[in-house]
XYZ file of C-alpha atoms in Angstrom:
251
model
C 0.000 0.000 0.000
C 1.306 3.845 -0.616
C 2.089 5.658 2.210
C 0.000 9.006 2.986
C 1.480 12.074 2.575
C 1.684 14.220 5.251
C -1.262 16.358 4.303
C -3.380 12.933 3.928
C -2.014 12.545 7.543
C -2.880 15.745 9.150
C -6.498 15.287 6.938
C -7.379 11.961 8.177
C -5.671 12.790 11.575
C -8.950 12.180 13.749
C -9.682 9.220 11.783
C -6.113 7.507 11.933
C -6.019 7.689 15.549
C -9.253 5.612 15.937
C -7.771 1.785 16.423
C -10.936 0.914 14.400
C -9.238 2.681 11.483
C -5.346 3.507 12.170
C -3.348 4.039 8.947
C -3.852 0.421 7.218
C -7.552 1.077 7.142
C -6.964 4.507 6.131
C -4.838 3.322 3.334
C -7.554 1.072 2.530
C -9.871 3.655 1.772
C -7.952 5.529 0.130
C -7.011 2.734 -2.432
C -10.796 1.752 -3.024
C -14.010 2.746 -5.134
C -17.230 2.946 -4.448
C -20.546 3.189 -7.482
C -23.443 5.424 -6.151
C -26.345 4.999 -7.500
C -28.976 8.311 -7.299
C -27.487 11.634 -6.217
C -30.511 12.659 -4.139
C -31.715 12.599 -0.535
C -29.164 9.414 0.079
C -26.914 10.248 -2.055
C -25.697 13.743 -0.785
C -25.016 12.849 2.394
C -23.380 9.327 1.330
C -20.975 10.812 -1.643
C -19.727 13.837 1.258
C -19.438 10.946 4.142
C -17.670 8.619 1.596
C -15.335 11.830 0.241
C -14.487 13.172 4.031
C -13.502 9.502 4.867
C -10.802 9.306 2.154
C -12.884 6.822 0.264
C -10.584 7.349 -3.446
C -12.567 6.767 -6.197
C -16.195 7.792 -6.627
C -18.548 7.000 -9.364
C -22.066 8.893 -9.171
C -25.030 7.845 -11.647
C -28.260 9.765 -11.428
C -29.815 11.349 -14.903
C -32.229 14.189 -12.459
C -32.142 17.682 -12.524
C -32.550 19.999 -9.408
C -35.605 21.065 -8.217
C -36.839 23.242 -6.018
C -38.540 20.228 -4.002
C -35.484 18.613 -3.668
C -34.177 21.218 -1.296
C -35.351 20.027 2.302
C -33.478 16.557 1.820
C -30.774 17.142 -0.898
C -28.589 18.739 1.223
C -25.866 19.153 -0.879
C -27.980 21.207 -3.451
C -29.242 25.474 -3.106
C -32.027 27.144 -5.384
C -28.963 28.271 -7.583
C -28.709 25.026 -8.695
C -31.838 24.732 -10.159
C -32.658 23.199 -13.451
C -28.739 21.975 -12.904
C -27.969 17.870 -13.384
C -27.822 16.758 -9.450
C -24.372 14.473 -10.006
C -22.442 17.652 -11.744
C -23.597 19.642 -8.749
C -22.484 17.064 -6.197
C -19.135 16.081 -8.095
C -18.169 20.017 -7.466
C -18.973 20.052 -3.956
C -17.011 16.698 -2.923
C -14.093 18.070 -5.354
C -13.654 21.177 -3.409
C -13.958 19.276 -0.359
C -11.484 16.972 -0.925
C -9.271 16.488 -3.833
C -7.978 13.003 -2.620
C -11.215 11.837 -4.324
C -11.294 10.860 -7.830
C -14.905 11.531 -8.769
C -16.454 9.883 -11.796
C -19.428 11.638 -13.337
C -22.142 9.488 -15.155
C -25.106 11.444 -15.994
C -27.397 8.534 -16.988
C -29.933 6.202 -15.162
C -28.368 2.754 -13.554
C -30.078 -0.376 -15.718
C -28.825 -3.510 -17.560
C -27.975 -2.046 -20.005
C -25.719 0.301 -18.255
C -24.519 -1.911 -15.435
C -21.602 -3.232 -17.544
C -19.806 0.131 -17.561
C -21.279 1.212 -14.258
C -19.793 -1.668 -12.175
C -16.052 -1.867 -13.765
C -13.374 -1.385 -11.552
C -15.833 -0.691 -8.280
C -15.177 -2.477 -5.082
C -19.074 -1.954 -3.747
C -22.444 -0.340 -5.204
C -24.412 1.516 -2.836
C -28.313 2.018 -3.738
C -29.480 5.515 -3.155
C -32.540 5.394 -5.404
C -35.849 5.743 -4.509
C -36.666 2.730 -7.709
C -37.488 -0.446 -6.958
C -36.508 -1.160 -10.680
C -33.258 -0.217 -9.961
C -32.598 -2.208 -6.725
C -33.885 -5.082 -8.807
C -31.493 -3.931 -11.714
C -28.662 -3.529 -9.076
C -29.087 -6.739 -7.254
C -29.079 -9.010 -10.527
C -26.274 -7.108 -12.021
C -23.751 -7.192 -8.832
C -24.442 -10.531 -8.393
C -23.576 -11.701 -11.960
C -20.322 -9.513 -11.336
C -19.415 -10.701 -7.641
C -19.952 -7.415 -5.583
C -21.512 -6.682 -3.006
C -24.208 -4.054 -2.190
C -25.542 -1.395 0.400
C -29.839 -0.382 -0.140
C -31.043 1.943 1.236
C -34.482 3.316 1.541
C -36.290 6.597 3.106
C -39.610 7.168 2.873
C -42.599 9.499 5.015
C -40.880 8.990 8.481
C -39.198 5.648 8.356
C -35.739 3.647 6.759
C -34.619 0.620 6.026
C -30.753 -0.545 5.010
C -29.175 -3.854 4.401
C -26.003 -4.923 3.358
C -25.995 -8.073 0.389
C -22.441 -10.208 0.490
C -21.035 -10.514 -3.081
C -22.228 -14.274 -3.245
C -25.287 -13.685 -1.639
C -24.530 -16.436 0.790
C -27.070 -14.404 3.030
C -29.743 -13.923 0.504
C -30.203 -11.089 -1.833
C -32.578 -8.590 -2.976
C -35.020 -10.885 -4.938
C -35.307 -12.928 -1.713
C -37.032 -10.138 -0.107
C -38.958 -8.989 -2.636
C -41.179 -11.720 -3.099
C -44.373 -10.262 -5.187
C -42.885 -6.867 -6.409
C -46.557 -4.639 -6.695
C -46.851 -1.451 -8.117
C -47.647 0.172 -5.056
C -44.097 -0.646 -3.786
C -42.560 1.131 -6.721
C -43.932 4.849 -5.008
C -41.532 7.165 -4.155
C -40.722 10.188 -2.385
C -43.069 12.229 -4.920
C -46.445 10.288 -4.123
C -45.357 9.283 -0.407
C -43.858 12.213 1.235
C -40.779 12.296 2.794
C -39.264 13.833 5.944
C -35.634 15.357 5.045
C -33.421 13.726 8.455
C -34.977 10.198 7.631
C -33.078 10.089 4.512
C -29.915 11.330 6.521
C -30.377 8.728 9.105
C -30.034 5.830 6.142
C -27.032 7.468 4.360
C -25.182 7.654 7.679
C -26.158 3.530 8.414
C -25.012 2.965 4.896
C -21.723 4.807 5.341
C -20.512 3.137 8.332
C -21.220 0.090 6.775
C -19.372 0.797 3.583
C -16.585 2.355 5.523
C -15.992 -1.292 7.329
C -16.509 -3.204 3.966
C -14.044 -1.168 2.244
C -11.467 -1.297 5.437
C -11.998 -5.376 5.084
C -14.256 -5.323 8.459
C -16.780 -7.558 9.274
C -20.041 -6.323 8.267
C -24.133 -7.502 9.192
C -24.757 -9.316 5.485
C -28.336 -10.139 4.937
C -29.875 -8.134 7.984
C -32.941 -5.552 7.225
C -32.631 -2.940 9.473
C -35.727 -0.216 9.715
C -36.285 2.511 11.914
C -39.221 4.905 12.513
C -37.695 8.042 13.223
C -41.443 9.386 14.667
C -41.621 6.933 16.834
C -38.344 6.023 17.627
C -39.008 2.305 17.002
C -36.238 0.314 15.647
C -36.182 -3.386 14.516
C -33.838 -5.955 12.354
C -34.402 -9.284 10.589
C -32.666 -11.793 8.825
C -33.427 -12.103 5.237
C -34.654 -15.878 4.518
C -32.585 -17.070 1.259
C -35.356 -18.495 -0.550
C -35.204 -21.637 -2.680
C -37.507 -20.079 -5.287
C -35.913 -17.462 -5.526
C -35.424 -16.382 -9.108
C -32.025 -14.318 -9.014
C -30.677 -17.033 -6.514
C -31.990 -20.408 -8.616
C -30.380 -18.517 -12.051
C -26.477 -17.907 -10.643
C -26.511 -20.872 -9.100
């Protein structure tokens, strides 16, 4: 592994010190690269969590524009960005931030068709959509190419996250999606959505990429959902099912 420089070392200084971390983690980070899919209310907050940590390569896919709705959640995003694609936005805030970060701008939705490109080099996709489409696309996709994934979901008050191993030892998307309906396809437009629930899943789904890309242990296969409102919070263990279509086709 490189060495850091000294201004990696006085950057990452708080970080280095944590024996979670220390400088072979840090290098770790700084060596990997991370796909994001959706640079919206997730997004935001995961690409500037992901940047501040050191993570070293960056790849954002989203095709939206800013809009003034956006503004509550999107935190990375003012009204002079209107009108403005969301991932050239976001790529100029993490750049100024940090120039450690390679950032890797693909202005185009995330499908199978575009997966092929999308997925080359990365060492972990992390779902910040709002699609169910393109968790779908994502699962199928990583799987075929051995990586694993981080979805994420925020929606009126509550979130969920789970983390899917590369071999989806500990089932995978499809598994919990039994009966995809159309109803489960509504987003943040026809739902609602409260702005710190979506902050409260991109922070989950840091930490957990942060591990995975240090070569931690990480919580495969485990929904986690929590109503902010509330305050409840609960986790389950996805069931690998054995008619499971995804699962019964890579097998």
């Amino acid at each position: 592994m490189a060495e850091l420089t000294d201004k990696q070392l006085t950057r990452y200084a708080r970080q280095v010190i944590l024996p979670e971390v220390d400088l072979e983690g840090q290098q770790r980070l700084l060596e990997s690269s991370v796909l994001i899919v959706g640079a919206g209310g997730l997004g935001c907050p995961l690409a500037q969590y992901l940047a501040g940590a050191g993570v070293g390569r960056i790849r954002l896919a989203d095709d939206d524009l800013v809009e003034l709705s956006n503004l509550p959640r999107q935190v990375a995003f003012s009204e002079s960005d209107i009108g403005r694609s969301k991932v050239e936005v976001l790529a100029g805030q993490l750049s100024r931030a940090n120039g450690d970060t390679e950032i890797d701008l693909r202005v185009e939705k995330f499908d199978a068709r575009s997966a092929g490109d999308m997925l080359s080099g990365v060492d972990l996709v992390i779902d910040a959509t709002d699609s169910l489409q393109a968790r779908l696309d994502i699962d199928s996709t990583t799987r075929r190419a051995g990586l694993p994934w981080i979805m994420g979901s925020a929606v009126r008050v509550a979130g969920q996250w789970v983390a899917f191993d590369a071999g989806r030892v500990y089932g995978c998307y499809h598994c919990l999606i039994t009966e995809p309906a159309a109803s489960d396809d509504a987003g943040c437009a026809q739902l609602g959505i409260l702005g710190p629930v979506a902050g409260l899943v991109a922070m989950q789904q840091s930490v957990t990429a942060i591990r995975l890309l240090m070569g931690l242990t990480v919580r495969w296969g485990i929904l986690h959902v929590a109503d902010v409102w509330s305050g409840e919070y609960t986790m389950m263990s996805i069931t690998k099912r054995l008619d499971c279509p995804l699962c019964l086709s890579t097998s």
